[in-house]
PDB file of C-alpha atoms in Angstrom:
ATOM      1  CA  MET A   1     -17.780 206.319 260.218  1.00  0.00           C
ATOM      2  CA  LYS A   2     -14.457 206.346 259.049  1.00  0.00           C
ATOM      3  CA  LEU A   3     -14.106 202.279 260.216  1.00  0.00           C
ATOM      4  CA  ILE A   4     -17.259 201.253 259.050  1.00  0.00           C
ATOM      5  CA  LEU A   5     -15.771 202.607 255.810  1.00  0.00           C
ATOM      6  CA  ASN A   6     -12.394 200.984 256.348  1.00  0.00           C
ATOM      7  CA  VAL A   7     -13.811 197.640 256.692  1.00  0.00           C
ATOM      8  CA  ILE A   8     -16.102 198.021 254.045  1.00  0.00           C
ATOM      9  CA  ILE A   9     -12.767 198.769 251.878  1.00  0.00           C
ATOM     10  CA  VAL A  10     -11.314 195.801 253.183  1.00  0.00           C
ATOM     11  CA  TYR A  11     -13.770 193.358 253.237  1.00  0.00           C
ATOM     12  CA  ILE A  12     -14.467 193.543 249.321  1.00  0.00           C
ATOM     13  CA  THR A  13     -10.467 194.067 248.631  1.00  0.00           C
ATOM     14  CA  LEU A  14     -10.082 190.487 250.522  1.00  0.00           C
ATOM     15  CA  LEU A  15     -13.084 189.001 248.266  1.00  0.00           C
ATOM     16  CA  ILE A  16     -11.620 189.975 245.198  1.00  0.00           C
ATOM     17  CA  LEU A  17      -7.690 188.894 246.174  1.00  0.00           C
ATOM     18  CA  THR A  18      -8.940 185.715 247.668  1.00  0.00           C
ATOM     19  CA  ARG A  19     -11.318 184.766 244.609  1.00  0.00           C
ATOM     20  CA  ILE A  20      -7.734 185.979 242.140  1.00  0.00           C
ATOM     21  CA  LEU A  21      -5.894 183.447 244.938  1.00  0.00           C
ATOM     22  CA  GLY A  22      -7.949 180.918 244.236  1.00  0.00           C
ATOM     23  CA  LYS A  23      -8.854 177.681 245.560  1.00  0.00           C
ATOM     24  CA  LYS A  24      -5.356 176.399 246.722  1.00  0.00           C
ATOM     25  CA  GLN A  25      -5.711 178.471 250.104  1.00  0.00           C
ATOM     26  CA  LEU A  26      -8.652 176.192 251.253  1.00  0.00           C
ATOM     27  CA  ASN A  27      -8.274 172.904 249.985  1.00  0.00           C
ATOM     28  CA  GLN A  28      -4.368 172.493 249.786  1.00  0.00           C
ATOM     29  CA  LEU A  29      -2.823 174.701 252.771  1.00  0.00           C
ATOM     30  CA  THR A  30       0.260 173.855 253.036  1.00  0.00           C
ATOM     31  CA  TYR A  31       2.459 175.672 255.853  1.00  0.00           C
ATOM     32  CA  PHE A  32       3.228 178.515 253.302  1.00  0.00           C
ATOM     33  CA  ASN A  33      -0.135 179.045 252.354  1.00  0.00           C
ATOM     34  CA  TYR A  34      -0.583 179.126 255.992  1.00  0.00           C
ATOM     35  CA  ILE A  35       1.780 181.943 256.913  1.00  0.00           C
ATOM     36  CA  THR A  36       0.681 183.770 254.071  1.00  0.00           C
ATOM     37  CA  GLY A  37      -2.879 183.721 254.667  1.00  0.00           C
ATOM     38  CA  ILE A  38      -1.854 184.624 258.235  1.00  0.00           C
ATOM     39  CA  THR A  39       0.068 187.781 257.253  1.00  0.00           C
ATOM     40  CA  MET A  40      -2.647 189.145 254.596  1.00  0.00           C
ATOM     41  CA  GLY A  41      -5.103 189.414 257.762  1.00  0.00           C
ATOM     42  CA  THR A  42      -2.794 190.941 259.988  1.00  0.00           C
ATOM     43  CA  ILE A  43      -1.834 193.469 257.182  1.00  0.00           C
ATOM     44  CA  ALA A  44      -6.450 193.506 256.499  1.00  0.00           C
ATOM     45  CA  ALA A  45      -6.360 194.958 260.321  1.00  0.00           C
ATOM     46  CA  ASP A  46      -4.262 197.414 260.227  1.00  0.00           C
ATOM     47  CA  VAL A  47      -5.393 198.387 256.758  1.00  0.00           C
ATOM     48  CA  MET A  48      -9.052 198.705 259.259  1.00  0.00           C
ATOM     49  CA  ARG A  49      -7.491 200.834 262.592  1.00  0.00           C
ATOM     50  CA  VAL A  50      -8.015 204.334 261.643  1.00  0.00           C
ATOM     51  CA  GLN A  51      -5.307 205.857 263.340  1.00  0.00           C
ATOM     52  CA  ASN A  52      -2.374 203.955 260.843  1.00  0.00           C
ATOM     53  CA  ASN A  53      -1.434 204.800 257.279  1.00  0.00           C
ATOM     54  CA  LYS A  54      -4.519 203.002 255.558  1.00  0.00           C
ATOM     55  CA  ILE A  55      -2.802 203.613 252.248  1.00  0.00           C
ATOM     56  CA  ALA A  56      -0.028 202.476 252.770  1.00  0.00           C
ATOM     57  CA  ASN A  57      -1.380 199.500 254.383  1.00  0.00           C
ATOM     58  CA  PHE A  58      -3.388 198.783 251.627  1.00  0.00           C
ATOM     59  CA  LEU A  59      -0.791 198.915 249.773  1.00  0.00           C
ATOM     60  CA  ILE A  60       1.421 196.425 250.911  1.00  0.00           C
ATOM     61  CA  LEU A  61      -1.677 194.087 251.573  1.00  0.00           C
ATOM     62  CA  VAL A  62      -2.122 194.514 247.333  1.00  0.00           C
ATOM     63  CA  PHE A  63       1.336 193.722 246.850  1.00  0.00           C
ATOM     64  CA  TRP A  64       1.851 190.329 249.325  1.00  0.00           C
ATOM     65  CA  SER A  65      -0.967 189.014 247.527  1.00  0.00           C
ATOM     66  CA  PHE A  66       0.636 189.830 244.074  1.00  0.00           C
ATOM     67  CA  LEU A  67       4.223 188.117 245.603  1.00  0.00           C
ATOM     68  CA  THR A  68       1.563 185.130 246.859  1.00  0.00           C
ATOM     69  CA  LEU A  69      -0.180 184.681 243.262  1.00  0.00           C
ATOM     70  CA  ILE A  70       2.674 185.177 241.048  1.00  0.00           C
ATOM     71  CA  THR A  71       4.653 182.329 243.223  1.00  0.00           C
ATOM     72  CA  GLY A  72       1.226 180.417 242.447  1.00  0.00           C
ATOM     73  CA  LEU A  73       1.887 180.879 239.012  1.00  0.00           C
ATOM     74  CA  ILE A  74       5.779 179.791 239.141  1.00  0.00           C
ATOM     75  CA  ASN A  75       4.391 176.152 241.048  1.00  0.00           C
ATOM     76  CA  LEU A  76       2.520 175.449 238.450  1.00  0.00           C
ATOM     77  CA  LYS A  77       5.435 175.975 235.743  1.00  0.00           C
ATOM     78  CA  SER A  78       8.254 174.580 237.910  1.00  0.00           C
ATOM     79  CA  GLY A  79       8.600 171.424 239.930  1.00  0.00           C
ATOM     80  CA  LYS A  80      12.251 172.438 241.547  1.00  0.00           C
ATOM     81  CA  PHE A  81      10.060 175.506 242.943  1.00  0.00           C
ATOM     82  CA  ARG A  82       7.137 174.431 243.720  1.00  0.00           C
ATOM     83  CA  THR A  83       9.796 171.637 245.883  1.00  0.00           C
ATOM     84  CA  PHE A  84      11.522 174.607 247.741  1.00  0.00           C
ATOM     85  CA  VAL A  85       8.039 176.239 248.494  1.00  0.00           C
ATOM     86  CA  ASP A  86       5.855 173.714 249.408  1.00  0.00           C
ATOM     87  CA  GLY A  87       8.334 170.670 250.435  1.00  0.00           C
ATOM     88  CA  LYS A  88       7.594 167.059 248.776  1.00  0.00           C
ATOM     89  CA  PRO A  89       6.198 163.887 250.054  1.00  0.00           C
ATOM     90  CA  THR A  90       7.314 161.799 252.734  1.00  0.00           C
ATOM     91  CA  ILE A  91       7.844 158.094 252.899  1.00  0.00           C
ATOM     92  CA  VAL A  92       7.380 157.123 256.613  1.00  0.00           C
ATOM     93  CA  VAL A  93       6.358 153.969 256.555  1.00  0.00           C
ATOM     94  CA  GLY A  94       7.969 151.576 253.908  1.00  0.00           C
ATOM     95  CA  LYS A  95       7.346 147.971 253.113  1.00  0.00           C
ATOM     96  CA  GLY A  96       5.838 147.739 256.796  1.00  0.00           C
ATOM     97  CA  LYS A  97       8.049 149.291 258.948  1.00  0.00           C
ATOM     98  CA  VAL A  98       8.410 152.869 260.388  1.00  0.00           C
ATOM     99  CA  LEU A  99      11.344 155.142 258.657  1.00  0.00           C
ATOM    100  CA  ARG A 100      12.420 156.494 262.054  1.00  0.00           C
ATOM    101  CA  LYS A 101      15.243 159.062 260.537  1.00  0.00           C
ATOM    102  CA  ALA A 102      11.726 160.207 258.499  1.00  0.00           C
ATOM    103  CA  LEU A 103       9.952 160.979 261.423  1.00  0.00           C
ATOM    104  CA  GLN A 104      12.530 162.546 263.284  1.00  0.00           C
ATOM    105  CA  LYS A 105      13.350 164.670 259.887  1.00  0.00           C
ATOM    106  CA  ASN A 106       9.511 165.915 259.787  1.00  0.00           C
ATOM    107  CA  ARG A 107       9.417 166.559 263.234  1.00  0.00           C
ATOM    108  CA  LEU A 108       6.935 163.997 264.092  1.00  0.00           C
ATOM    109  CA  ASN A 109       6.959 160.980 266.407  1.00  0.00           C
ATOM    110  CA  MET A 110       4.916 157.906 267.226  1.00  0.00           C
ATOM    111  CA  ASP A 111       2.330 159.446 269.026  1.00  0.00           C
ATOM    112  CA  ASP A 112       2.195 162.136 266.026  1.00  0.00           C
ATOM    113  CA  LEU A 113       2.010 159.229 263.711  1.00  0.00           C
ATOM    114  CA  THR A 114      -0.781 156.494 265.187  1.00  0.00           C
ATOM    115  CA  MET A 115      -2.634 159.278 265.826  1.00  0.00           C
ATOM    116  CA  MET A 116      -2.700 160.230 261.684  1.00  0.00           C
ATOM    117  CA  LEU A 117      -3.532 156.824 261.045  1.00  0.00           C
ATOM    118  CA  ARG A 118      -6.355 157.126 263.386  1.00  0.00           C
ATOM    119  CA  GLU A 119      -8.444 159.706 261.295  1.00  0.00           C
ATOM    120  CA  ASN A 120      -7.347 156.624 258.263  1.00  0.00           C
ATOM    121  CA  ASN A 121      -9.104 154.524 260.203  1.00  0.00           C
ATOM    122  CA  ILE A 122      -6.162 152.526 261.071  1.00  0.00           C
ATOM    123  CA  PHE A 123      -5.999 151.630 264.240  1.00  0.00           C
ATOM    124  CA  SER A 124      -2.493 149.380 263.839  1.00  0.00           C
ATOM    125  CA  ILE A 125       0.159 149.752 262.546  1.00  0.00           C
ATOM    126  CA  THR A 126       0.761 146.036 261.168  1.00  0.00           C
ATOM    127  CA  GLU A 127      -2.068 147.284 258.497  1.00  0.00           C
ATOM    128  CA  VAL A 128       0.017 149.484 257.253  1.00  0.00           C
ATOM    129  CA  GLU A 129       2.460 148.650 253.878  1.00  0.00           C
ATOM    130  CA  TYR A 130       3.424 152.351 252.895  1.00  0.00           C
ATOM    131  CA  ALA A 131       2.458 155.791 254.812  1.00  0.00           C
ATOM    132  CA  ILE A 132       2.962 159.091 253.078  1.00  0.00           C
ATOM    133  CA  LEU A 133       3.255 162.463 254.725  1.00  0.00           C
ATOM    134  CA  GLU A 134       1.931 165.087 251.752  1.00  0.00           C
ATOM    135  CA  PRO A 135       3.236 168.540 251.506  1.00  0.00           C
ATOM    136  CA  ASP A 136       0.013 169.585 253.363  1.00  0.00           C
ATOM    137  CA  GLY A 137       0.703 167.744 256.478  1.00  0.00           C
ATOM    138  CA  LYS A 138      -1.865 164.815 255.416  1.00  0.00           C
ATOM    139  CA  LEU A 139      -1.120 161.518 255.636  1.00  0.00           C
ATOM    140  CA  SER A 140      -2.318 159.025 252.616  1.00  0.00           C
ATOM    141  CA  VAL A 141      -2.237 155.816 253.649  1.00  0.00           C
ATOM    142  CA  MET A 142      -1.027 152.203 251.072  1.00  0.00           C
ATOM    143  CA  LYS A 143      -2.535 148.906 253.724  1.00  0.00           C
ATOM    144  CA  LYS A 144      -0.952 145.869 253.134  1.00  0.00           C
ATOM    145  CA  PRO A 145      -3.179 143.623 250.890  1.00  0.00           C
ATOM    146  CA  GLN A 146      -4.469 141.252 253.374  1.00  0.00           C
ATOM    147  CA  LYS A 147      -5.511 144.064 255.452  1.00  0.00           C
ATOM    148  CA  GLN A 148      -7.849 145.996 251.979  1.00  0.00           C
ATOM    149  CA  GLN A 149     -11.359 145.709 251.462  1.00  0.00           C
ATOM    150  CA  ILE A 150     -12.530 143.483 248.834  1.00  0.00           C
ATOM    151  CA  THR A 151     -13.423 145.234 245.662  1.00  0.00           C
ATOM    152  CA  LYS A 152     -16.087 144.189 243.272  1.00  0.00           C
ATOM    153  CA  GLU A 153     -13.443 143.525 240.456  1.00  0.00           C
ATOM    154  CA  ASP A 154     -11.905 141.594 242.755  1.00  0.00           C
ATOM    155  CA  MET A 155     -14.582 139.258 243.351  1.00  0.00           C
ATOM    156  CA  LYS A 156     -15.330 139.467 239.439  1.00  0.00           C
ATOM    157  CA  VAL A 157     -18.933 140.815 240.172  1.00  0.00           C
ATOM    158  CA  PRO A 158     -20.602 142.966 237.508  1.00  0.00           C
ATOM    159  CA  THR A 159     -21.241 146.014 237.853  1.00  0.00           C
ATOM    160  CA  SER A 160     -23.104 149.699 235.507  1.00  0.00           C
ATOM    161  CA  ALA A 161     -22.026 152.564 234.157  1.00  0.00           C
ATOM    162  CA  ILE A 162     -22.221 155.155 236.423  1.00  0.00           C
ATOM    163  CA  ASN A 163     -24.231 157.489 233.409  1.00  0.00           C
ATOM    164  CA  CYS A 164     -24.305 160.410 235.980  1.00  0.00           C
ATOM    165  CA  ILE A 165     -23.029 162.273 239.133  1.00  0.00           C
ATOM    166  CA  PRO A 166     -25.975 161.860 241.698  1.00  0.00           C
ATOM    167  CA  CYS A 167     -27.158 164.946 241.522  1.00  0.00           C
ATOM    168  CA  GLU A 168     -30.507 167.052 243.380  1.00  0.00           C
ATOM    169  CA  ILE A 169     -33.645 167.830 241.411  1.00  0.00           C
ATOM    170  CA  ILE A 170     -35.892 168.564 243.314  1.00  0.00           C
ATOM    171  CA  THR A 171     -35.821 170.745 246.693  1.00  0.00           C
ATOM    172  CA  ASP A 172     -38.387 171.846 249.276  1.00  0.00           C
ATOM    173  CA  GLY A 173     -40.918 171.452 245.869  1.00  0.00           C
ATOM    174  CA  ASN A 174     -38.685 173.224 243.937  1.00  0.00           C
ATOM    175  CA  ILE A 175     -36.974 172.309 240.834  1.00  0.00           C
ATOM    176  CA  ILE A 176     -33.063 172.979 240.611  1.00  0.00           C
ATOM    177  CA  HIS A 177     -33.626 174.529 236.679  1.00  0.00           C
ATOM    178  CA  ARG A 178     -29.380 174.572 236.408  1.00  0.00           C
ATOM    179  CA  ASN A 179     -29.165 170.991 236.973  1.00  0.00           C
ATOM    180  CA  LEU A 180     -31.519 169.591 234.284  1.00  0.00           C
ATOM    181  CA  LYS A 181     -29.980 171.843 231.802  1.00  0.00           C
ATOM    182  CA  GLU A 182     -26.409 170.199 233.330  1.00  0.00           C
ATOM    183  CA  LEU A 183     -27.837 166.807 233.115  1.00  0.00           C
ATOM    184  CA  ASN A 184     -29.750 167.248 229.048  1.00  0.00           C
ATOM    185  CA  LEU A 185     -32.343 167.209 230.579  1.00  0.00           C
ATOM    186  CA  ASN A 186     -35.391 169.074 230.519  1.00  0.00           C
ATOM    187  CA  GLU A 187     -38.844 169.481 232.675  1.00  0.00           C
ATOM    188  CA  ALA A 188     -41.220 167.358 230.345  1.00  0.00           C
ATOM    189  CA  TRP A 189     -38.952 164.890 231.458  1.00  0.00           C
ATOM    190  CA  LEU A 190     -39.229 164.899 235.098  1.00  0.00           C
ATOM    191  CA  ASN A 191     -42.715 165.566 235.048  1.00  0.00           C
ATOM    192  CA  ASP A 192     -43.560 162.175 233.404  1.00  0.00           C
ATOM    193  CA  GLN A 193     -40.638 160.602 235.507  1.00  0.00           C
ATOM    194  CA  LEU A 194     -43.299 162.027 238.734  1.00  0.00           C
ATOM    195  CA  LYS A 195     -46.330 161.032 236.266  1.00  0.00           C
ATOM    196  CA  GLN A 196     -44.699 157.414 236.540  1.00  0.00           C
ATOM    197  CA  GLN A 197     -44.600 157.079 240.319  1.00  0.00           C
ATOM    198  CA  ASN A 198     -48.111 159.186 241.046  1.00  0.00           C
ATOM    199  CA  ILE A 199     -46.893 162.078 241.473  1.00  0.00           C
ATOM    200  CA  ASN A 200     -49.028 165.344 239.887  1.00  0.00           C
ATOM    201  CA  SER A 201     -46.360 168.002 241.247  1.00  0.00           C
ATOM    202  CA  ALA A 202     -42.854 168.715 242.379  1.00  0.00           C
ATOM    203  CA  LYS A 203     -44.443 170.923 244.978  1.00  0.00           C
ATOM    204  CA  GLU A 204     -45.650 167.225 246.303  1.00  0.00           C
ATOM    205  CA  VAL A 205     -41.356 166.494 246.258  1.00  0.00           C
ATOM    206  CA  PHE A 206     -39.744 167.096 249.296  1.00  0.00           C
ATOM    207  CA  TYR A 207     -36.569 165.996 247.278  1.00  0.00           C
ATOM    208  CA  ALA A 208     -35.292 164.477 244.299  1.00  0.00           C
ATOM    209  CA  GLU A 209     -31.853 163.146 243.388  1.00  0.00           C
ATOM    210  CA  ILE A 210     -30.974 162.117 239.952  1.00  0.00           C
ATOM    211  CA  GLN A 211     -28.890 158.725 240.248  1.00  0.00           C
ATOM    212  CA  THR A 212     -25.754 157.012 238.514  1.00  0.00           C
ATOM    213  CA  ASP A 213     -27.764 154.523 236.794  1.00  0.00           C
ATOM    214  CA  GLY A 214     -30.129 157.709 235.509  1.00  0.00           C
ATOM    215  CA  SER A 215     -33.229 156.947 237.302  1.00  0.00           C
ATOM    216  CA  LEU A 216     -34.916 159.434 239.811  1.00  0.00           C
ATOM    217  CA  PHE A 217     -34.852 158.574 244.020  1.00  0.00           C
ATOM    218  CA  ILE A 218     -37.783 160.906 245.203  1.00  0.00           C
ATOM    219  CA  GLU A 219     -38.737 161.921 248.810  1.00  0.00           C
ATOM    220  CA  LYS A 220     -42.476 163.197 248.975  1.00  0.00           C
ATOM    221  CA  TYR A 221     -43.411 165.627 251.885  1.00  0.00           C
TER     222      TYR A 221
END
């Protein structure tokens, strides 16, 4: 029973702490964030052990999370501190040339670099003008001008304005009212759109999505 209670307490505590710490732990996982997450998990595991000093470990978990939060707040205010904690981007390919010293400094070899390029759908180093190793370990790549894709702007092709972000309106016959509200639309407008396509009710629709031009894509059952 004590073990179950410990698990519930730790679960709720970690849930609250991760919400306070924000989303950076997930989508910008630097080495510092990784170590922080591993440490929090280890301390949380110790808290759940009945024989250990649960109160002391629990306080350590909260204090560690507090230090992480303070570090994150300082990161927002100080560029120098942010660089010290998370590191800074490093150019590993410049003007089409591989910078070997930059690779060595970041403990990378050519096999690592070519693998990261392939993850960016680049299979030859000759396509790369610049490659930058980001603080989270990902590689950002700028292709050489002759290897870049042609855009509509390059071809001077007229484009239509984006009125909204594509968003689901109906799923499994159910209207997503919150999405309608965010788009400043109402159910009357939706019903009118459905009638224009000979659909009497949203219950007949498997999926409906607003497009960038404001039109409605509909897939019936």
